[in-house]
Amino acid sequence: FAPFAIALPFLTKGIWQRWSTLAIASLLIAIAVNGSRSSWIAVMLGLVTFSMLYAYSQPRRTGKLVTFMIVLLIILTLAVYFLPFEVLEPISTRLATFESVEDDRSLVTRQVMIQKSLELFRDNPLFGAGLGRFSRTYVDLEIPTNYARPNLDRLNRIASHNSYAKHLGETGLGGTIPFALFMVVLVFRGLPAVVKMARQGEIWAIALFGSFVGQGIHMWTIDNLGNTAPWFIYGMLAGVIERSRHMQEVVTNA
């Protein structure tokens, strides 16, 4: 939901605009200190998506976007300079892991869980292992040699760490194909719909699409498809598409 916060400086004026920029900087620092590398990538792509769509839909206000980015960068730079080492140390530690990703235990665990999802899919390509059965199904996994002291029983009980792979393993083609088609509709019909609404002054619509993009990336590393948050975003984007279609029909019939 970070892109919704990014939209605030473009929806407010005066002191509220300045406070919202400071709040966004605090949000980004909190996300960075959290140490989730996939969160960093997801939020960054969500913000980039919002910025690109804003510049495209509001070409006369690009200067406002550039000003916001410069102010935000200054605040973040000052934060890095003044924050104590104890706060910044988790960030530098996690950044260092990008230099040796192949030895990262977290990444290896996710690769093993993808392997399990594929095995469940191969066992039943049409309908998978069944909803909710990923962590309750035992699979004889092949553990990489760089995985210290593997415990198959424990590995088979943990979460999938990949929403899409888990969905494939639990529902097979019967559940994955409709979901994939749904995503295609949201992307290719949602993008022009949110741009149209943004051009009418409803900036929150492109924040919604930025959130959709960031969330979609993040779910490659978390098990979240069965929760409320993604479906809230999907439902809102579907509503934007339907609203845009209705508005087009009104204009056509007028």
PDB file of N, CA and C in Angstrom, residues 5 142 160:
ATOM      1  N   ALA A   5       0.419   6.113  -0.100  1.00  0.00           N
ATOM      2  CA  ALA A   5       1.038   7.184   0.678  1.00  0.00           C
ATOM      3  C   ALA A   5       1.752   8.158  -0.241  1.00  0.00           C
ATOM      4  N   GLU A 142      14.658 -32.565  -2.858  1.00  0.00           N
ATOM      5  CA  GLU A 142      16.101 -32.595  -3.107  1.00  0.00           C
ATOM      6  C   GLU A 142      16.702 -31.319  -2.537  1.00  0.00           C
ATOM      7  N   SER A 160       5.041 -21.623   1.913  1.00  0.00           N
ATOM      8  CA  SER A 160       5.614 -21.769   0.571  1.00  0.00           C
ATOM      9  C   SER A 160       6.563 -20.630   0.199  1.00  0.00           C
TER      10      SER A 160
END
